[in-house]
Amino acid sequence: MADGTTGGENLLFLTDEQLRKGIEAMFFAYRGFTADPDRILADMSYGRAHHRALHFINRSRGTTVNNLLAVLGVTKQSLNRVLRTLIEDGLVESRVGREDRRERHLYLTAEGAELERQLSEAQRARMRAAYRAAGPQAVAGFRQVLEAMMDDSIRSHYTALKDGRP
Amino acid sequence: MADGTTGGENLLFLTDEQLRKGIEAMFFAYRGFTADPDRILADMSYGRAHHRALHFINRSRGTTVNNLLAVLGVTKQSLNRVLRTLIEDGLVESRVGREDRRERHLYLTAEGAELERQLSEAQRARMRAAYRAAGPQAVAGFRQVLEAMMDDSIRSHYTALKDGRP
DNA sequence: CGTCTTAAGTCAGCCTTGTTGACTTTCCAA
DNA sequence: TTGGAAAGTCAACAAGGCTGACTTAAGACG
């Protein structure tokens, strides 16, 4: 139909203008999303990559390096550089697998858990304020759109974590 | 109250669990968000920074370097490196200001506009699919949460662009 | 047992994109 | 006429991606 509707359903939210606003919103919001942890990390000799590693090791205690690689979507060499410093600094512990001794299982130490808690609390504080300002219905929509935006290959990692599956 | 409600209003959406899901959704979704333009850019000798510059020059034709700096949130030196290659390659034109001749006003050339169109169409396609899958109400919530997540100092740039203000 | 594969780690080198700091040129405005 | 803002440039550095090549250890399997 010429008026932008189909069978009574309004599709105005799919115009290029609307999409552009969503794109710009993603760009600016992501800056805010990372701003607070980045400020904390800047004082130490760590960066965003260390935060991500700490986050997912905390979320999936005892995860293997290979699994972490898949979740983070980076190369082994890239992750290894980050992981090595975290292990050397005593924030992460790497244990040889009991069933398959080729694997290394990763755990946060008490110190690592403390930094992770500090970083994620800063990030949650902003998210909490945004959620509160927008309300529960908006939050549901927010999560729906984000989930639909993920690559198919990535979404399974997200839903597994979301539902607390191993 | 001990059951997570306050005056009848359910605040379950503000639990740390819910916030964590939102944080992980942002992380994975942003990867999808940038994936398609990144693939196109990988073939050329350009990166994500070039895409961002092209996008905002297109959105605010004739913008000054200083304004672009504020919107992108990077240093002059960082932007300059990107801008120089775009100008050298004939994708962006830099015109001396007519009123204030210290300023440079930035415009896309026909070639620059063509690349910008290609990149943003790839990005819009994914956004369109996500919007369509989630529906108009979810999209409204998505935008509300993102806007609330931005830094205060950044939100004005977003709303100015959103409403088409100069 | 021997071979193949997988998991992990490492070394070297490259690129993009961010940063600081110092400096120049241009030119508006007080 | 002079101060300061806008723009641009050079140098140096760091984080964090990447590829390629290679080693070590150990499970899998014919």
Coordinates of C-alpha atoms (C1' of nucleotides) in Angstrom, one line a residue:
Chain A
M1 CA 0.0 0.0 0.0
A2 CA 1.1 3.5 -0.7
D3 CA 0.3 4.9 2.7
G4 CA 2.9 2.8 4.6
T5 CA 0.4 0.4 6.1
T6 CA -0.3 -3.3 5.4
G7 CA -3.5 -4.9 6.4
G8 CA -4.2 -2.2 9.0
E9 CA -0.7 -2.6 10.6
N10 CA 1.3 0.6 10.8
L11 CA 4.8 0.1 9.5
L12 CA 6.0 3.7 10.1
F13 CA 8.5 2.4 12.6
L14 CA 10.4 0.7 9.8
T15 CA 11.2 3.9 7.8
D16 CA 14.9 4.7 7.1
E17 CA 14.5 7.7 9.4
Q18 CA 13.4 5.5 12.3
L19 CA 16.2 3.1 11.6
R20 CA 18.7 5.9 11.5
K21 CA 17.6 7.1 15.0
G22 CA 18.0 3.6 16.3
I23 CA 21.5 3.4 14.8
E24 CA 22.6 6.6 16.4
A25 CA 21.0 5.7 19.7
M26 CA 23.0 2.5 19.7
F27 CA 26.2 4.4 19.0
F28 CA 25.8 7.0 21.7
A29 CA 24.3 4.6 24.2
Y30 CA 27.2 2.2 23.8
R31 CA 29.6 5.0 24.7
G32 CA 27.7 5.5 28.0
F33 CA 27.5 1.8 28.5
T34 CA 31.3 1.4 28.6
A35 CA 32.2 4.8 30.1
D36 CA 32.0 4.0 33.8
P37 CA 34.1 0.7 33.8
D38 CA 36.5 2.4 31.5
R39 CA 37.1 5.2 34.0
I40 CA 37.9 2.6 36.7
L41 CA 40.2 0.6 34.4
A42 CA 42.1 3.6 33.2
D43 CA 43.7 4.0 36.6
M44 CA 45.1 0.4 36.5
S45 CA 47.0 -1.0 33.6
Y46 CA 43.9 -2.8 32.3
G47 CA 41.4 -2.1 29.5
R48 CA 38.0 -3.1 28.3
A49 CA 39.3 -6.4 27.2
H50 CA 40.2 -7.3 30.8
H51 CA 36.8 -6.3 31.9
R52 CA 35.1 -8.6 29.4
A53 CA 37.3 -11.5 30.4
L54 CA 36.6 -11.0 34.1
H55 CA 32.9 -10.7 33.4
F56 CA 32.5 -13.9 31.5
I57 CA 34.8 -15.9 33.7
N58 CA 32.7 -14.8 36.6
R59 CA 29.5 -15.7 34.8
S60 CA 30.8 -19.1 33.7
R61 CA 33.1 -20.3 36.5
G62 CA 35.4 -23.0 35.3
T63 CA 34.9 -22.2 31.6
T64 CA 37.6 -23.4 29.3
V65 CA 39.7 -21.1 27.2
N66 CA 38.1 -22.3 24.0
N67 CA 34.7 -21.5 25.3
L68 CA 35.7 -18.0 26.4
L69 CA 37.2 -17.5 22.9
A70 CA 33.9 -18.3 21.3
V71 CA 31.9 -16.0 23.6
L72 CA 34.2 -13.1 23.3
G73 CA 34.7 -13.5 19.5
V74 CA 38.4 -12.8 19.5
T75 CA 41.5 -14.8 18.5
K76 CA 43.4 -17.0 20.9
Q77 CA 46.4 -14.7 20.7
S78 CA 44.4 -11.7 21.6
L79 CA 42.7 -13.3 24.5
N80 CA 45.9 -14.9 25.7
R81 CA 47.6 -11.5 26.1
V82 CA 44.8 -10.3 28.4
L83 CA 44.5 -13.6 30.3
R84 CA 48.2 -13.9 30.9
T85 CA 48.3 -10.5 32.7
L86 CA 45.3 -11.4 34.7
I87 CA 46.8 -14.7 35.8
E88 CA 50.2 -13.1 36.6
D89 CA 48.5 -10.5 38.6
G90 CA 46.6 -13.1 40.6
L91 CA 43.1 -12.1 39.5
V92 CA 42.4 -15.3 37.5
E93 CA 43.3 -18.9 38.3
S94 CA 43.9 -21.5 35.5
R95 CA 43.4 -25.1 36.5
V96 CA 44.2 -28.2 34.5
G97 CA 41.0 -30.1 33.5
R98 CA 40.3 -33.2 35.5
E99 CA 38.6 -35.1 32.8
D100 CA 40.5 -33.7 29.8
R101 CA 43.9 -32.5 31.0
R102 CA 44.5 -30.5 27.8
E103 CA 41.8 -28.1 28.9
R104 CA 42.4 -25.2 31.3
H105 CA 39.5 -24.1 33.5
L106 CA 39.3 -20.5 34.5
Y107 CA 38.3 -19.1 37.9
L108 CA 38.4 -15.7 39.5
T109 CA 40.5 -15.4 42.6
A110 CA 39.1 -13.4 45.5
E111 CA 40.9 -10.4 44.2
G112 CA 39.6 -10.9 40.7
A113 CA 36.1 -11.3 42.0
E114 CA 36.5 -8.0 43.9
L115 CA 37.5 -6.1 40.8
E116 CA 34.8 -7.7 38.7
R117 CA 32.2 -6.7 41.3
Q118 CA 33.5 -3.2 41.3
L119 CA 33.4 -2.9 37.5
S120 CA 30.0 -4.5 37.0
E121 CA 28.5 -2.5 39.8
A122 CA 29.5 0.7 38.0
Q123 CA 28.0 -0.7 34.8
R124 CA 24.9 -1.9 36.6
A125 CA 24.3 1.5 38.2
R126 CA 23.9 3.2 34.9
M127 CA 21.8 0.4 33.5
R128 CA 19.6 0.5 36.6
A129 CA 19.1 4.2 36.2
A130 CA 18.2 3.8 32.6
Y131 CA 15.8 0.9 33.3
R132 CA 14.2 2.9 36.1
A133 CA 13.7 5.9 33.9
A134 CA 12.3 3.9 31.0
G135 CA 10.1 1.5 32.9
P136 CA 9.5 -2.3 32.7
Q137 CA 7.7 -2.3 29.4
A138 CA 10.4 -0.4 27.7
V139 CA 13.0 -2.7 29.2
A140 CA 11.2 -5.7 27.7
G141 CA 11.3 -4.1 24.3
F142 CA 14.9 -3.1 24.7
R143 CA 15.9 -6.7 25.3
Q144 CA 13.8 -8.0 22.5
V145 CA 15.3 -5.7 19.9
L146 CA 18.9 -6.3 21.1
E147 CA 18.4 -10.0 20.9
A148 CA 17.0 -9.8 17.4
M149 CA 20.0 -7.7 16.4
M150 CA 22.6 -10.3 17.4
D151 CA 24.3 -12.6 14.9
D152 CA 22.7 -16.0 14.8
S153 CA 26.0 -17.5 15.7
I154 CA 26.2 -15.4 18.8
R155 CA 22.6 -15.5 20.0
S156 CA 23.0 -19.1 21.4
H157 CA 25.8 -17.9 23.7
Y158 CA 23.5 -15.1 24.9
T159 CA 20.5 -17.3 25.5
A160 CA 22.6 -19.9 27.2
L161 CA 24.0 -17.4 29.7
K162 CA 20.6 -15.7 30.0
D163 CA 18.9 -18.9 31.1
G164 CA 21.8 -20.0 33.2
R165 CA 22.5 -23.1 31.1
P166 CA 26.0 -24.6 31.2
Chain B
M1 CA 9.1 -4.7 51.3
A2 CA 10.7 -8.1 51.3
D3 CA 9.0 -9.4 48.2
G4 CA 10.6 -6.9 45.8
T5 CA 7.5 -4.8 45.4
T6 CA 6.9 -1.2 46.5
G7 CA 3.4 0.2 46.8
G8 CA 2.1 -2.4 44.4
E9 CA 4.6 -1.5 41.7
N10 CA 6.7 -4.5 40.7
L11 CA 10.4 -3.7 40.6
L12 CA 11.6 -7.2 39.6
F13 CA 13.0 -5.7 36.3
L14 CA 15.6 -3.9 38.4
T15 CA 17.2 -6.9 40.0
D16 CA 20.9 -7.5 39.4
E17 CA 20.0 -10.5 37.3
Q18 CA 17.9 -8.5 35.0
L19 CA 20.5 -5.8 34.7
R20 CA 23.1 -8.4 33.9
K21 CA 21.0 -9.7 31.1
G22 CA 20.7 -6.2 29.7
I23 CA 24.5 -5.7 29.9
E24 CA 25.2 -8.9 28.1
A25 CA 22.5 -8.2 25.5
M26 CA 24.2 -4.8 24.8
F27 CA 27.6 -6.5 24.4
F28 CA 26.4 -9.2 22.0
A29 CA 24.1 -6.9 20.1
Y30 CA 26.7 -4.3 19.5
R31 CA 28.9 -6.9 17.9
G32 CA 26.0 -7.6 15.4
F33 CA 25.4 -3.9 15.0
T34 CA 28.9 -3.3 13.6
A35 CA 29.5 -6.6 11.9
D36 CA 28.0 -5.8 8.5
P37 CA 29.7 -2.4 7.8
D38 CA 32.9 -3.9 9.2
R39 CA 32.8 -6.6 6.6
I40 CA 32.5 -4.1 3.8
L41 CA 35.2 -1.9 5.2
A42 CA 37.6 -4.7 5.6
D43 CA 38.0 -5.0 1.9
M44 CA 39.1 -1.4 1.6
S45 CA 41.8 0.2 3.7
Y46 CA 39.2 1.8 6.0
G47 CA 37.9 1.0 9.4
R48 CA 35.0 1.7 11.8
A49 CA 36.3 5.2 12.5
H50 CA 35.9 6.1 8.8
H51 CA 32.4 4.8 8.8
R52 CA 31.5 7.0 11.8
A53 CA 33.0 10.1 10.2
L54 CA 31.1 9.5 6.9
H55 CA 27.9 8.9 8.8
F56 CA 28.0 12.1 10.8
I57 CA 29.3 14.3 7.9
N58 CA 26.4 13.0 5.9
R59 CA 23.9 13.6 8.7
S60 CA 25.2 17.2 9.3
R61 CA 26.4 18.5 6.0
G62 CA 28.8 21.3 6.3
T63 CA 29.5 20.6 10.0
T64 CA 32.8 21.9 11.3
V65 CA 35.7 19.7 12.5
N66 CA 35.2 20.9 16.1
N67 CA 31.5 19.9 16.1
L68 CA 32.4 16.5 14.6
L69 CA 35.0 16.1 17.4
A70 CA 32.3 16.6 20.0
V71 CA 29.9 14.2 18.4
L72 CA 32.4 11.5 17.9
G73 CA 34.1 12.0 21.3
V74 CA 37.6 11.5 20.1
T75 CA 40.7 13.7 20.0
K76 CA 41.5 16.1 17.2
Q77 CA 44.6 14.1 16.2
S78 CA 42.6 10.8 16.1
L79 CA 39.9 12.3 13.9
N80 CA 42.4 14.1 11.7
R81 CA 44.1 11.0 10.7
V82 CA 40.9 9.5 9.5
L83 CA 39.7 12.7 7.9
R84 CA 42.9 13.2 6.0
T85 CA 42.7 9.8 4.3
L86 CA 39.0 10.4 3.4
I87 CA 39.9 13.9 1.9
E88 CA 42.9 12.5 0.1
D89 CA 40.8 9.7 -1.4
G90 CA 38.2 12.2 -2.5
L91 CA 35.3 11.0 -0.3
V92 CA 35.1 14.1 1.8
E93 CA 35.5 17.7 0.8
S94 CA 36.8 20.3 3.3
R95 CA 35.7 23.9 2.6
V96 CA 37.0 27.0 4.3
G97 CA 34.3 28.7 6.3
R98 CA 32.8 31.8 4.6
E99 CA 32.0 33.7 7.8
D100 CA 34.8 32.3 9.9
R101 CA 37.7 31.4 7.7
R102 CA 39.4 29.4 10.4
E103 CA 36.7 26.8 10.3
R104 CA 36.5 23.9 7.9
H105 CA 33.1 22.7 6.7
L106 CA 32.9 19.1 5.8
Y107 CA 30.9 17.6 2.9
L108 CA 30.7 14.2 1.3
T109 CA 31.6 14.0 -2.4
A110 CA 29.5 11.9 -4.7
E111 CA 31.9 9.1 -4.1
G112 CA 31.8 9.5 -0.3
A113 CA 28.0 9.6 -0.3
E114 CA 28.0 6.4 -2.3
L115 CA 30.1 4.6 0.3
E116 CA 28.2 6.0 3.1
R117 CA 25.0 4.8 1.5
Q118 CA 26.4 1.3 1.1
L119 CA 27.6 1.1 4.7
S120 CA 24.5 2.5 6.3
E121 CA 22.2 0.4 4.1
A122 CA 24.0 -2.7 5.4
Q123 CA 23.5 -1.5 9.0
R124 CA 19.9 -0.5 8.4
A125 CA 19.1 -4.0 7.0
R126 CA 20.0 -5.6 10.2
M127 CA 18.3 -3.0 12.2
R128 CA 15.2 -3.3 10.0
A129 CA 15.1 -7.1 10.6
A130 CA 15.4 -6.6 14.3
Y131 CA 12.7 -3.9 14.4
R132 CA 10.4 -6.1 12.4
A133 CA 11.0 -9.1 14.5
A134 CA 10.4 -7.2 17.8
G135 CA 7.5 -5.0 16.7
P136 CA 6.8 -1.2 17.2
Q137 CA 6.2 -1.3 20.9
A138 CA 9.5 -3.0 21.6
V139 CA 11.2 -0.5 19.3
A140 CA 9.8 2.4 21.3
G141 CA 11.1 0.8 24.5
F142 CA 14.5 0.1 22.9
R143 CA 14.9 3.7 22.1
Q144 CA 13.8 4.9 25.5
V145 CA 16.3 2.7 27.4
L146 CA 19.2 3.6 25.0
E147 CA 18.5 7.3 25.4
A148 CA 18.4 7.0 29.2
M149 CA 21.7 5.2 29.0
M150 CA 23.6 8.0 27.3
D151 CA 25.9 10.4 29.1
D152 CA 24.2 13.6 29.8
S153 CA 26.8 15.4 27.8
I154 CA 26.1 13.2 24.8
R155 CA 22.4 13.1 24.9
S156 CA 22.1 16.6 23.5
H157 CA 24.0 15.6 20.4
Y158 CA 21.6 12.7 19.9
T159 CA 18.4 14.6 20.4
A160 CA 19.6 17.4 18.1
L161 CA 20.3 14.9 15.4
K162 CA 17.1 13.0 16.1
D163 CA 14.9 16.1 15.8
G164 CA 16.8 17.3 12.8
R165 CA 18.0 20.5 14.6
P166 CA 21.1 22.3 13.3
Chain C
dC1 C1' 51.5 -48.6 19.2
dG2 C1' 51.3 -45.0 16.0
dT3 C1' 48.9 -41.4 14.0
dC4 C1' 45.6 -37.7 13.9
dT5 C1' 43.3 -34.1 16.1
dT6 C1' 42.4 -30.9 19.6
dA7 C1' 43.5 -27.4 23.4
dA8 C1' 46.5 -24.4 24.9
dG9 C1' 50.2 -21.4 24.7
dT10 C1' 53.8 -18.6 22.5
dC11 C1' 56.6 -15.6 19.3
dA12 C1' 56.9 -12.3 15.8
dG13 C1' 54.9 -8.8 13.3
dC14 C1' 51.3 -6.0 11.5
dC15 C1' 47.1 -2.6 11.6
dT16 C1' 43.6 0.5 13.4
dT17 C1' 42.4 3.7 16.5
dG18 C1' 42.8 5.7 20.6
dT19 C1' 45.9 8.8 23.7
dT20 C1' 49.5 13.1 25.2
dG21 C1' 52.3 16.8 24.3
dA22 C1' 54.3 20.3 21.6
dC23 C1' 54.1 23.3 18.0
dT24 C1' 52.5 26.2 13.8
dT25 C1' 49.4 28.8 11.0
dT26 C1' 45.4 31.4 10.4
dC27 C1' 42.4 34.8 11.6
dC28 C1' 38.4 36.7 14.5
dA29 C1' 37.5 39.8 18.1
dA30 C1' 38.3 42.8 21.9
Chain D
dT1 C1' 47.6 45.1 17.9
dT2 C1' 47.4 41.4 20.5
dG3 C1' 45.2 37.4 22.7
dG4 C1' 43.0 33.4 22.0
dA5 C1' 40.3 30.1 19.3
dA6 C1' 40.2 26.8 15.4
dA7 C1' 42.6 23.9 12.7
dG8 C1' 46.3 21.2 11.4
dT9 C1' 50.7 18.6 12.0
dC10 C1' 54.5 15.8 14.0
dA11 C1' 56.1 12.4 17.2
dA12 C1' 55.6 8.9 20.3
dC13 C1' 53.1 5.6 22.6
dA14 C1' 49.4 2.0 24.1
dA15 C1' 45.5 -1.1 23.7
dG16 C1' 43.7 -4.5 21.4
dG17 C1' 42.5 -6.5 17.2
dC18 C1' 44.6 -9.5 13.4
dT19 C1' 47.6 -13.4 10.7
dG20 C1' 51.0 -17.0 10.4
dA21 C1' 54.0 -20.4 12.2
dC22 C1' 55.2 -23.3 15.7
dT23 C1' 55.4 -26.2 20.2
dT24 C1' 53.6 -29.1 23.8
dA25 C1' 50.4 -32.0 25.8
dA26 C1' 47.0 -35.2 25.7
dG27 C1' 42.8 -37.4 24.1
dA28 C1' 40.9 -40.4 20.2
dC29 C1' 41.1 -44.1 17.3
dG30 C1' 42.4 -47.4 13.7

